[in-house]
PDB file of C-alpha atoms in Angstrom:
ATOM      1  CA  UNK Y  14      -0.242   0.393  -0.048  1.00  0.00           C
ATOM      2  CA  UNK Y  15       1.630   3.268  -1.003  1.00  0.00           C
ATOM      3  CA  UNK Y  16       0.302   7.246  -0.527  1.00  0.00           C
ATOM      4  CA  UNK Y  17      -0.741   8.235  -4.293  1.00  0.00           C
ATOM      5  CA  UNK Y  18       0.279  11.999  -4.997  1.00  0.00           C
ATOM      6  CA  UNK Y  19      -1.995  14.715  -6.884  1.00  0.00           C
ATOM      7  CA  UNK Y  20      -2.367  18.309  -7.038  1.00  0.00           C
ATOM      8  CA  UNK Y  21      -6.016  18.018  -4.578  1.00  0.00           C
ATOM      9  CA  UNK Y  22      -7.202  14.348  -4.370  1.00  0.00           C
ATOM     10  CA  UNK Y  23      -5.790  11.984  -1.200  1.00  0.00           C
ATOM     11  CA  UNK Y  24      -5.180   8.954  -2.467  1.00  0.00           C
ATOM     12  CA  UNK Y  25      -3.853   5.340  -1.540  1.00  0.00           C
ATOM     13  CA  UNK Y  26      -3.048   2.447  -4.109  1.00  0.00           C
ATOM     14  CA  UNK Y  27      -2.666  -1.430  -3.320  1.00  0.00           C
ATOM     15  CA  UNK Y  28      -3.111  -4.852  -3.968  1.00  0.00           C
ATOM     16  CA  UNK Y  29      -5.259  -8.184  -3.457  1.00  0.00           C
ATOM     17  CA  UNK Y  30      -4.023 -11.129  -2.670  1.00  0.00           C
ATOM     18  CA  UNK Y  31      -5.023 -12.485  -6.198  1.00  0.00           C
ATOM     19  CA  UNK Y  32      -3.135  -9.181  -8.072  1.00  0.00           C
ATOM     20  CA  UNK Y  33      -6.432  -6.985  -8.511  1.00  0.00           C
ATOM     21  CA  UNK Y  34      -5.190  -3.482  -8.323  1.00  0.00           C
ATOM     22  CA  UNK Y  35      -7.000  -0.354  -6.968  1.00  0.00           C
ATOM     23  CA  UNK Y  36      -6.399   3.339  -5.919  1.00  0.00           C
ATOM     24  CA  UNK Y  37      -8.405   4.985  -3.081  1.00  0.00           C
ATOM     25  CA  UNK Y  38      -9.389   8.843  -4.426  1.00  0.00           C
ATOM     26  CA  UNK Y  39     -10.808  11.424  -1.545  1.00  0.00           C
ATOM     27  CA  UNK Y  40     -14.271  12.845  -2.239  1.00  0.00           C
ATOM     28  CA  UNK Y  41     -13.308  15.809  -0.561  1.00  0.00           C
ATOM     29  CA  UNK Y  42     -10.476  17.229  -2.317  1.00  0.00           C
ATOM     30  CA  UNK Y  43      -8.153  20.007  -1.091  1.00  0.00           C
ATOM     31  CA  UNK Y  44      -6.739  22.715  -3.799  1.00  0.00           C
ATOM     32  CA  UNK Y  45      -6.191  24.804  -0.772  1.00  0.00           C
ATOM     33  CA  UNK Y  46      -2.678  22.433   0.123  1.00  0.00           C
ATOM     34  CA  UNK Y  47      -0.821  23.815  -3.394  1.00  0.00           C
ATOM     35  CA  UNK Y  48      -0.833  27.422  -1.410  1.00  0.00           C
ATOM     36  CA  UNK Y  49       2.464  29.504  -1.293  1.00  0.00           C
ATOM     37  CA  UNK Y  50       2.514  30.012   2.372  1.00  0.00           C
ATOM     38  CA  UNK Y  51       2.828  33.811   1.911  1.00  0.00           C
ATOM     39  CA  UNK Y  52      -0.888  33.846   0.566  1.00  0.00           C
ATOM     40  CA  UNK Y  53      -2.413  30.703   2.317  1.00  0.00           C
ATOM     41  CA  UNK Y  54      -4.495  33.893   4.614  1.00  0.00           C
ATOM     42  CA  UNK Y  55      -7.599  32.127   5.974  1.00  0.00           C
ATOM     43  CA  UNK Y  56      -9.889  33.771   3.550  1.00  0.00           C
ATOM     44  CA  UNK Y  57      -8.289  33.044   0.396  1.00  0.00           C
ATOM     45  CA  UNK Y  58      -7.822  29.328   1.545  1.00  0.00           C
ATOM     46  CA  UNK Y  59     -11.547  29.176   2.050  1.00  0.00           C
ATOM     47  CA  UNK Y  60     -12.514  30.837  -0.944  1.00  0.00           C
ATOM     48  CA  UNK Y  61     -10.447  27.776  -2.380  1.00  0.00           C
ATOM     49  CA  UNK Y  62     -11.704  25.167  -0.294  1.00  0.00           C
ATOM     50  CA  UNK Y  63     -15.636  26.759  -1.332  1.00  0.00           C
ATOM     51  CA  UNK Y  64     -14.431  24.915  -5.179  1.00  0.00           C
ATOM     52  CA  UNK Y  65     -14.347  21.578  -3.932  1.00  0.00           C
ATOM     53  CA  UNK Y  66     -18.574  22.223  -4.373  1.00  0.00           C
ATOM     54  CA  UNK Y  67     -18.483  22.750  -8.271  1.00  0.00           C
ATOM     55  CA  UNK Y  68     -17.045  18.477  -8.289  1.00  0.00           C
ATOM     56  CA  UNK Y  69     -19.743  16.017  -8.056  1.00  0.00           C
ATOM     57  CA  UNK Y  70     -18.798  13.446  -5.871  1.00  0.00           C
ATOM     58  CA  UNK Y  71     -20.869  10.798  -7.570  1.00  0.00           C
ATOM     59  CA  UNK Y  72     -19.656  11.352 -11.665  1.00  0.00           C
ATOM     60  CA  UNK Y  73     -16.578   8.779 -11.705  1.00  0.00           C
ATOM     61  CA  UNK Y  74     -20.147   5.976 -11.246  1.00  0.00           C
ATOM     62  CA  UNK Y  75     -22.130   7.611 -13.874  1.00  0.00           C
ATOM     63  CA  UNK Y  76     -18.513   8.407 -16.325  1.00  0.00           C
ATOM     64  CA  UNK Y  77     -18.573   4.428 -16.004  1.00  0.00           C
ATOM     65  CA  UNK Y  78     -22.507   3.496 -16.937  1.00  0.00           C
ATOM     66  CA  UNK Y  79     -22.115   5.836 -20.446  1.00  0.00           C
ATOM     67  CA  UNK Y  80     -19.211   4.604 -20.235  1.00  0.00           C
ATOM     68  CA  UNK Y  81     -20.699   0.697 -21.000  1.00  0.00           C
ATOM     69  CA  UNK Y  82     -23.404   2.119 -22.782  1.00  0.00           C
ATOM     70  CA  UNK Y  83     -21.008   3.541 -25.234  1.00  0.00           C
ATOM     71  CA  UNK Y  84     -18.678   0.262 -25.880  1.00  0.00           C
ATOM     72  CA  UNK Y  85     -15.572   2.440 -24.333  1.00  0.00           C
ATOM     73  CA  UNK Y  86     -13.035   0.655 -22.229  1.00  0.00           C
ATOM     74  CA  UNK Y  87     -13.246   2.156 -18.823  1.00  0.00           C
ATOM     75  CA  UNK Y  88     -12.343   1.819 -15.428  1.00  0.00           C
ATOM     76  CA  UNK Y  89     -14.848   0.245 -12.155  1.00  0.00           C
ATOM     77  CA  UNK Y  90     -15.478   2.688  -9.786  1.00  0.00           C
ATOM     78  CA  UNK Y  91     -17.211   2.274  -6.414  1.00  0.00           C
ATOM     79  CA  UNK Y  92     -18.026   5.097  -4.066  1.00  0.00           C
ATOM     80  CA  UNK Y  93     -17.351   3.923  -0.709  1.00  0.00           C
ATOM     81  CA  UNK Y  94     -16.481   5.174   3.082  1.00  0.00           C
ATOM     82  CA  UNK Y  95     -12.628   3.394   3.915  1.00  0.00           C
ATOM     83  CA  UNK Y  96     -13.184   1.144   7.238  1.00  0.00           C
ATOM     84  CA  UNK Y  97     -11.488   1.497  10.039  1.00  0.00           C
ATOM     85  CA  UNK Y  98      -9.488  -0.924  10.360  1.00  0.00           C
ATOM     86  CA  UNK Y  99      -5.616  -1.236  11.480  1.00  0.00           C
ATOM     87  CA  UNK Y 100      -4.421  -3.321   8.033  1.00  0.00           C
ATOM     88  CA  UNK Y 101      -4.148   0.272   7.592  1.00  0.00           C
ATOM     89  CA  UNK Y 102      -1.250   0.529   9.109  1.00  0.00           C
ATOM     90  CA  UNK Y 103       0.709   4.600   8.899  1.00  0.00           C
ATOM     91  CA  UNK Y 104      -2.536   5.634   7.051  1.00  0.00           C
ATOM     92  CA  UNK Y 105      -5.052   4.746   9.176  1.00  0.00           C
ATOM     93  CA  UNK Y 106      -5.562   7.421  11.239  1.00  0.00           C
ATOM     94  CA  UNK Y 107      -5.679  10.100   8.065  1.00  0.00           C
ATOM     95  CA  UNK Y 108      -7.872   7.328   5.960  1.00  0.00           C
ATOM     96  CA  UNK Y 109     -10.470   5.477   8.268  1.00  0.00           C
ATOM     97  CA  UNK Y 110     -14.167   6.892   7.461  1.00  0.00           C
ATOM     98  CA  UNK Y 111     -12.821   9.250   4.833  1.00  0.00           C
ATOM     99  CA  UNK Y 112     -15.297   9.058   1.895  1.00  0.00           C
ATOM    100  CA  UNK Y 113     -13.546   7.758  -1.704  1.00  0.00           C
ATOM    101  CA  UNK Y 114     -14.158   6.963  -5.059  1.00  0.00           C
ATOM    102  CA  UNK Y 115     -12.023   3.262  -4.978  1.00  0.00           C
ATOM    103  CA  UNK Y 116     -11.451   2.363  -8.265  1.00  0.00           C
ATOM    104  CA  UNK Y 117     -10.257  -0.811  -9.703  1.00  0.00           C
ATOM    105  CA  UNK Y 118      -7.468  -0.977 -12.760  1.00  0.00           C
ATOM    106  CA  UNK Y 119      -6.334  -3.132 -15.465  1.00  0.00           C
ATOM    107  CA  UNK Y 120      -3.274  -4.673 -13.570  1.00  0.00           C
ATOM    108  CA  UNK Y 121      -0.745  -5.839 -15.251  1.00  0.00           C
ATOM    109  CA  UNK Y 122      -0.213 -10.265 -14.908  1.00  0.00           C
ATOM    110  CA  UNK Y 123       3.515 -11.336 -15.149  1.00  0.00           C
ATOM    111  CA  UNK Y 124       4.586 -13.556 -17.803  1.00  0.00           C
ATOM    112  CA  UNK Y 125       1.469 -11.851 -20.171  1.00  0.00           C
ATOM    113  CA  UNK Y 126      -1.046 -13.486 -18.548  1.00  0.00           C
ATOM    114  CA  UNK Y 127      -4.258 -11.479 -18.815  1.00  0.00           C
ATOM    115  CA  UNK Y 128      -5.590  -9.285 -15.992  1.00  0.00           C
ATOM    116  CA  UNK Y 129      -9.712 -10.213 -15.102  1.00  0.00           C
ATOM    117  CA  UNK Y 130     -10.737  -7.689 -17.469  1.00  0.00           C
ATOM    118  CA  UNK Y 131      -8.619 -10.162 -20.205  1.00  0.00           C
ATOM    119  CA  UNK Y 132      -5.475  -7.768 -20.445  1.00  0.00           C
ATOM    120  CA  UNK Y 133      -2.065  -8.794 -20.894  1.00  0.00           C
ATOM    121  CA  UNK Y 134      -0.613  -5.142 -20.895  1.00  0.00           C
ATOM    122  CA  UNK Y 135      -1.114  -2.470 -18.694  1.00  0.00           C
ATOM    123  CA  UNK Y 136       1.328   0.469 -19.333  1.00  0.00           C
ATOM    124  CA  UNK Y 137       0.948   4.356 -18.449  1.00  0.00           C
ATOM    125  CA  UNK Y 138       1.008   6.957 -21.013  1.00  0.00           C
ATOM    126  CA  UNK Y 139       4.413   8.508 -20.125  1.00  0.00           C
ATOM    127  CA  UNK Y 140       5.984   4.258 -20.739  1.00  0.00           C
ATOM    128  CA  UNK Y 141       4.420   4.141 -23.972  1.00  0.00           C
ATOM    129  CA  UNK Y 142       4.249   7.185 -25.567  1.00  0.00           C
ATOM    130  CA  UNK Y 143       7.889   9.276 -27.003  1.00  0.00           C
ATOM    131  CA  UNK Y 144       8.264  12.460 -25.061  1.00  0.00           C
ATOM    132  CA  UNK Y 145       7.807  13.903 -28.506  1.00  0.00           C
ATOM    133  CA  UNK Y 146       7.001  13.342 -32.270  1.00  0.00           C
ATOM    134  CA  UNK Y 147       3.988  11.495 -33.460  1.00  0.00           C
ATOM    135  CA  UNK Y 148       2.243   9.039 -31.605  1.00  0.00           C
ATOM    136  CA  UNK Y 149       3.029   4.933 -31.639  1.00  0.00           C
ATOM    137  CA  UNK Y 150       1.135   3.028 -34.623  1.00  0.00           C
ATOM    138  CA  UNK Y 151      -0.598   0.429 -32.301  1.00  0.00           C
ATOM    139  CA  UNK Y 152      -2.349   3.542 -30.629  1.00  0.00           C
ATOM    140  CA  UNK Y 153      -5.663   3.040 -32.112  1.00  0.00           C
ATOM    141  CA  UNK Y 154      -7.004   6.436 -32.863  1.00  0.00           C
ATOM    142  CA  UNK Y 155     -10.807   5.823 -32.986  1.00  0.00           C
ATOM    143  CA  UNK Y 156     -10.619   4.537 -29.840  1.00  0.00           C
ATOM    144  CA  UNK Y 157      -8.590   7.257 -27.787  1.00  0.00           C
ATOM    145  CA  UNK Y 158     -11.490   9.502 -30.033  1.00  0.00           C
ATOM    146  CA  UNK Y 159     -14.056   7.759 -28.709  1.00  0.00           C
ATOM    147  CA  UNK Y 160     -12.977   7.848 -25.347  1.00  0.00           C
ATOM    148  CA  UNK Y 161     -12.197  11.373 -26.001  1.00  0.00           C
ATOM    149  CA  UNK Y 162     -15.168  12.456 -27.334  1.00  0.00           C
ATOM    150  CA  UNK Y 163     -16.772  10.463 -23.946  1.00  0.00           C
ATOM    151  CA  UNK Y 164     -14.695  13.658 -21.725  1.00  0.00           C
ATOM    152  CA  UNK Y 165     -16.171  16.319 -23.682  1.00  0.00           C
ATOM    153  CA  UNK Y 166     -20.041  15.178 -23.407  1.00  0.00           C
ATOM    154  CA  UNK Y 167     -19.390  14.477 -19.804  1.00  0.00           C
ATOM    155  CA  UNK Y 168     -17.254  18.359 -19.272  1.00  0.00           C
ATOM    156  CA  UNK Y 169     -14.292  16.070 -18.131  1.00  0.00           C
ATOM    157  CA  UNK Y 170     -11.312  18.306 -19.095  1.00  0.00           C
ATOM    158  CA  UNK Y 171      -8.680  16.907 -16.528  1.00  0.00           C
ATOM    159  CA  UNK Y 172      -7.902  13.981 -19.385  1.00  0.00           C
ATOM    160  CA  UNK Y 173      -3.855  15.469 -18.729  1.00  0.00           C
ATOM    161  CA  UNK Y 174      -1.077  12.074 -20.030  1.00  0.00           C
ATOM    162  CA  UNK Y 175      -1.133  10.780 -15.991  1.00  0.00           C
ATOM    163  CA  UNK Y 176      -4.969  10.011 -16.879  1.00  0.00           C
ATOM    164  CA  UNK Y 177      -4.858   7.761 -18.868  1.00  0.00           C
ATOM    165  CA  UNK Y 178      -3.683   3.915 -18.829  1.00  0.00           C
ATOM    166  CA  UNK Y 179      -2.773   1.959 -22.422  1.00  0.00           C
ATOM    167  CA  UNK Y 180      -3.940  -2.060 -22.602  1.00  0.00           C
ATOM    168  CA  UNK Y 181      -3.687  -4.559 -25.031  1.00  0.00           C
ATOM    169  CA  UNK Y 182      -5.276  -7.719 -24.905  1.00  0.00           C
ATOM    170  CA  UNK Y 183      -3.284  -9.364 -28.367  1.00  0.00           C
ATOM    171  CA  UNK Y 184      -0.418 -12.338 -27.526  1.00  0.00           C
ATOM    172  CA  UNK Y 185       2.269 -10.732 -30.180  1.00  0.00           C
ATOM    173  CA  UNK Y 186       3.485  -7.477 -31.371  1.00  0.00           C
ATOM    174  CA  UNK Y 187       2.395  -5.332 -33.164  1.00  0.00           C
ATOM    175  CA  UNK Y 188       0.170  -4.697 -30.343  1.00  0.00           C
ATOM    176  CA  UNK Y 189      -2.792  -3.032 -30.539  1.00  0.00           C
ATOM    177  CA  UNK Y 190      -3.410  -0.156 -27.530  1.00  0.00           C
ATOM    178  CA  UNK Y 191      -6.795   0.832 -26.482  1.00  0.00           C
ATOM    179  CA  UNK Y 192      -7.225   4.140 -24.268  1.00  0.00           C
ATOM    180  CA  UNK Y 193      -8.571   3.869 -20.607  1.00  0.00           C
ATOM    181  CA  UNK Y 194      -9.564   6.676 -19.030  1.00  0.00           C
ATOM    182  CA  UNK Y 195      -9.692   6.875 -15.182  1.00  0.00           C
ATOM    183  CA  UNK Y 196      -9.234   9.589 -12.977  1.00  0.00           C
ATOM    184  CA  UNK Y 197     -12.740  10.361 -12.989  1.00  0.00           C
ATOM    185  CA  UNK Y 198     -12.722  13.911 -10.664  1.00  0.00           C
ATOM    186  CA  UNK Y 199     -13.753  16.352 -13.537  1.00  0.00           C
ATOM    187  CA  UNK Y 200     -16.868  14.487 -14.563  1.00  0.00           C
ATOM    188  CA  UNK Y 201     -20.007  17.522 -14.348  1.00  0.00           C
ATOM    189  CA  UNK Y 202     -17.990  19.800 -13.240  1.00  0.00           C
ATOM    190  CA  UNK Y 203     -19.328  23.089 -12.947  1.00  0.00           C
ATOM    191  CA  UNK Y 204     -17.418  26.172 -12.124  1.00  0.00           C
ATOM    192  CA  UNK Y 205     -20.049  28.801 -12.058  1.00  0.00           C
ATOM    193  CA  UNK Y 206     -20.290  32.071  -9.812  1.00  0.00           C
ATOM    194  CA  UNK Y 207     -19.116  36.347 -10.816  1.00  0.00           C
ATOM    195  CA  UNK Y 208     -15.336  35.407  -9.209  1.00  0.00           C
ATOM    196  CA  UNK Y 209     -15.090  32.469 -11.576  1.00  0.00           C
ATOM    197  CA  UNK Y 210     -16.799  34.064 -14.922  1.00  0.00           C
ATOM    198  CA  UNK Y 211     -14.017  37.109 -14.749  1.00  0.00           C
ATOM    199  CA  UNK Y 212     -10.980  33.815 -13.766  1.00  0.00           C
ATOM    200  CA  UNK Y 213     -12.130  31.583 -16.772  1.00  0.00           C
ATOM    201  CA  UNK Y 214     -10.610  34.270 -19.488  1.00  0.00           C
ATOM    202  CA  UNK Y 215      -7.493  33.348 -17.901  1.00  0.00           C
ATOM    203  CA  UNK Y 216      -8.064  29.566 -16.717  1.00  0.00           C
ATOM    204  CA  UNK Y 217     -10.607  28.708 -19.476  1.00  0.00           C
ATOM    205  CA  UNK Y 218     -10.665  25.258 -17.597  1.00  0.00           C
ATOM    206  CA  UNK Y 219     -12.572  26.712 -14.880  1.00  0.00           C
ATOM    207  CA  UNK Y 220     -15.784  24.878 -17.032  1.00  0.00           C
ATOM    208  CA  UNK Y 221     -19.174  25.627 -16.021  1.00  0.00           C
ATOM    209  CA  UNK Y 222     -21.792  23.023 -16.877  1.00  0.00           C
ATOM    210  CA  UNK Y 223     -24.534  23.724 -19.206  1.00  0.00           C
ATOM    211  CA  UNK Y 224     -26.213  21.742 -22.389  1.00  0.00           C
ATOM    212  CA  UNK Y 225     -23.423  23.722 -24.461  1.00  0.00           C
ATOM    213  CA  UNK Y 226     -19.480  23.417 -24.671  1.00  0.00           C
ATOM    214  CA  UNK Y 227     -16.111  25.427 -23.166  1.00  0.00           C
ATOM    215  CA  UNK Y 228     -13.715  23.662 -26.441  1.00  0.00           C
ATOM    216  CA  UNK Y 229     -11.025  25.747 -24.771  1.00  0.00           C
ATOM    217  CA  UNK Y 230     -11.056  25.016 -21.275  1.00  0.00           C
ATOM    218  CA  UNK Y 231     -12.238  21.023 -21.679  1.00  0.00           C
ATOM    219  CA  UNK Y 232      -9.579  19.965 -24.763  1.00  0.00           C
ATOM    220  CA  UNK Y 233      -6.813  22.932 -22.727  1.00  0.00           C
ATOM    221  CA  UNK Y 234      -5.152  19.789 -20.617  1.00  0.00           C
ATOM    222  CA  UNK Y 235      -4.736  17.172 -23.134  1.00  0.00           C
ATOM    223  CA  UNK Y 236      -4.229  19.375 -26.694  1.00  0.00           C
ATOM    224  CA  UNK Y 237      -0.461  17.563 -27.221  1.00  0.00           C
ATOM    225  CA  UNK Y 238      -1.589  13.985 -26.417  1.00  0.00           C
ATOM    226  CA  UNK Y 239      -5.284  14.934 -28.884  1.00  0.00           C
ATOM    227  CA  UNK Y 240      -2.772  16.608 -31.220  1.00  0.00           C
ATOM    228  CA  UNK Y 241      -0.272  13.621 -31.093  1.00  0.00           C
ATOM    229  CA  UNK Y 242      -2.919  10.430 -31.853  1.00  0.00           C
ATOM    230  CA  UNK Y 243      -5.850  12.364 -33.461  1.00  0.00           C
ATOM    231  CA  UNK Y 244      -4.167  14.682 -35.439  1.00  0.00           C
ATOM    232  CA  UNK Y 245      -4.115  12.979 -38.752  1.00  0.00           C
ATOM    233  CA  UNK Y 246      -7.951  11.067 -38.182  1.00  0.00           C
ATOM    234  CA  UNK Y 247     -10.392  12.779 -41.514  1.00  0.00           C
ATOM    235  CA  UNK Y 248     -12.926  14.341 -40.657  1.00  0.00           C
ATOM    236  CA  UNK Y 249     -15.171  11.398 -42.227  1.00  0.00           C
ATOM    237  CA  UNK Y 250     -14.404   9.612 -39.046  1.00  0.00           C
ATOM    238  CA  UNK Y 251     -15.265  12.291 -36.752  1.00  0.00           C
ATOM    239  CA  UNK Y 252     -18.298  12.540 -37.727  1.00  0.00           C
ATOM    240  CA  UNK Y 253     -18.728   8.643 -37.891  1.00  0.00           C
ATOM    241  CA  UNK Y 254     -17.783   8.577 -34.402  1.00  0.00           C
ATOM    242  CA  UNK Y 255     -19.735  10.554 -32.690  1.00  0.00           C
ATOM    243  CA  UNK Y 256     -22.928  10.072 -34.529  1.00  0.00           C
ATOM    244  CA  UNK Y 257     -22.383   6.690 -32.887  1.00  0.00           C
ATOM    245  CA  UNK Y 258     -22.090   8.272 -29.506  1.00  0.00           C
ATOM    246  CA  UNK Y 259     -24.639  10.251 -30.312  1.00  0.00           C
ATOM    247  CA  UNK Y 260     -27.297   6.777 -31.237  1.00  0.00           C
ATOM    248  CA  UNK Y 261     -26.003   4.761 -27.920  1.00  0.00           C
ATOM    249  CA  UNK Y 262     -26.056   7.735 -25.206  1.00  0.00           C
ATOM    250  CA  UNK Y 263     -30.110   7.834 -25.734  1.00  0.00           C
ATOM    251  CA  UNK Y 264     -32.192   8.762 -22.710  1.00  0.00           C
ATOM    252  CA  UNK Y 265     -32.763   5.228 -21.686  1.00  0.00           C
ATOM    253  CA  UNK Y 266     -28.586   4.758 -20.853  1.00  0.00           C
ATOM    254  CA  UNK Y 267     -28.179   8.182 -19.220  1.00  0.00           C
ATOM    255  CA  UNK Y 268     -31.786   7.048 -16.893  1.00  0.00           C
ATOM    256  CA  UNK Y 269     -29.369   3.565 -16.803  1.00  0.00           C
ATOM    257  CA  UNK Y 270     -26.207   5.586 -15.554  1.00  0.00           C
ATOM    258  CA  UNK Y 271     -27.375   8.299 -13.375  1.00  0.00           C
ATOM    259  CA  UNK Y 272     -29.348   5.746 -10.863  1.00  0.00           C
ATOM    260  CA  UNK Y 273     -26.450   4.499 -10.446  1.00  0.00           C
ATOM    261  CA  UNK Y 274     -25.660   7.161  -8.324  1.00  0.00           C
ATOM    262  CA  UNK Y 275     -26.936   6.791  -4.484  1.00  0.00           C
ATOM    263  CA  UNK Y 276     -30.063   7.158  -4.010  1.00  0.00           C
ATOM    264  CA  UNK Y 277     -29.799  10.929  -2.013  1.00  0.00           C
ATOM    265  CA  UNK Y 278     -27.640  11.848  -5.055  1.00  0.00           C
ATOM    266  CA  UNK Y 279     -30.136  10.622  -7.461  1.00  0.00           C
ATOM    267  CA  UNK Y 280     -32.791  12.476  -6.155  1.00  0.00           C
ATOM    268  CA  UNK Y 281     -30.741  15.182  -5.554  1.00  0.00           C
ATOM    269  CA  UNK Y 282     -29.428  16.106  -9.254  1.00  0.00           C
ATOM    270  CA  UNK Y 283     -31.319  13.838 -11.635  1.00  0.00           C
ATOM    271  CA  UNK Y 284     -33.008  16.469 -13.220  1.00  0.00           C
ATOM    272  CA  UNK Y 285     -30.641  19.133 -13.566  1.00  0.00           C
ATOM    273  CA  UNK Y 286     -28.254  16.232 -15.410  1.00  0.00           C
ATOM    274  CA  UNK Y 287     -30.867  14.899 -17.643  1.00  0.00           C
ATOM    275  CA  UNK Y 288     -31.959  17.977 -18.355  1.00  0.00           C
ATOM    276  CA  UNK Y 289     -28.169  19.390 -19.542  1.00  0.00           C
ATOM    277  CA  UNK Y 290     -26.731  16.461 -20.874  1.00  0.00           C
ATOM    278  CA  UNK Y 291     -29.894  15.626 -23.297  1.00  0.00           C
ATOM    279  CA  UNK Y 292     -28.658  18.698 -24.483  1.00  0.00           C
ATOM    280  CA  UNK Y 293     -25.261  18.844 -24.615  1.00  0.00           C
ATOM    281  CA  UNK Y 294     -26.018  15.673 -26.851  1.00  0.00           C
ATOM    282  CA  UNK Y 295     -27.961  17.228 -29.196  1.00  0.00           C
ATOM    283  CA  UNK Y 296     -24.618  19.632 -29.515  1.00  0.00           C
ATOM    284  CA  UNK Y 297     -22.347  16.761 -29.028  1.00  0.00           C
ATOM    285  CA  UNK Y 298     -21.482  16.912 -33.346  1.00  0.00           C
ATOM    286  CA  UNK Y 299     -21.234  20.333 -33.836  1.00  0.00           C
ATOM    287  CA  UNK Y 300     -18.274  20.323 -30.811  1.00  0.00           C
ATOM    288  CA  UNK Y 301     -16.725  17.714 -32.074  1.00  0.00           C
ATOM    289  CA  UNK Y 302     -16.725  19.583 -35.777  1.00  0.00           C
ATOM    290  CA  UNK Y 303     -14.711  22.611 -34.122  1.00  0.00           C
ATOM    291  CA  UNK Y 304     -12.987  20.898 -31.799  1.00  0.00           C
ATOM    292  CA  UNK Y 305     -11.700  18.580 -35.083  1.00  0.00           C
ATOM    293  CA  UNK Y 306     -10.713  21.811 -36.301  1.00  0.00           C
ATOM    294  CA  UNK Y 307      -8.781  22.785 -32.830  1.00  0.00           C
ATOM    295  CA  UNK Y 308      -6.734  19.512 -33.480  1.00  0.00           C
ATOM    296  CA  UNK Y 309      -6.042  20.265 -36.909  1.00  0.00           C
ATOM    297  CA  UNK Y 310      -4.779  23.855 -36.466  1.00  0.00           C
ATOM    298  CA  UNK Y 311      -3.661  23.885 -33.261  1.00  0.00           C
ATOM    299  CA  UNK Y 312      -2.281  27.967 -33.552  1.00  0.00           C
TER     300      UNK Y 312
END
């Protein structure tokens, strides 16, 4: 068991006796921990901490349901309370009783054996991709685009290189690598209010969650990765995959995914979420085309 890093999330990484790998991530975020000592004034810390309310605590559960409906590989998240258990060891005092998302990840097994998801190899982005230049030929760009279109739909802007796993079921080279998004903290992120609307001009990723798309902020964190993997895809592929996604994310699929939330969360947020998700589904083809042009012409 090791403590994970992160900008505002407390996390633990651990494995079960049968080799399955898990990551626990706190629902309550604290970006103020990264403030320099000179600006850690109570008013500033309070304002930064207040932005935790911009995140939906069960967004990762809905994202997994929609990914399943769309046929997109995904991690398996569960909303849990960390038990007060001696096996936490040195982390017991900090993590016992904490509400968080427990994610089961694909796991690299010895000797190329498949894990329980059927994947034989699992790597991080910095292992698969060189620091610069075009992406390796083995990356399935179409599958990556499908995953990124779902990110767009979910208003999940935080898709930097560290928030992906790359997996293959192949037994021999050349391997076909599929992208799996992880760390779904920013699903349905909604940074609202007058102050953040002003700040958005300087920090575009402070996106609100509405029926429309703020493309500059939603795509900034993954811009380099997107350009390297998606830059050569023709518009016909963008259009085709968007149509498939829109078809699969029908009202029944959205409702089923929303019901993955705990009942209190469902009652409080279902109507608002389904209204916005329907509007975003209708506008996704136009947003995807605009984003494709951004990827093709990054300047």
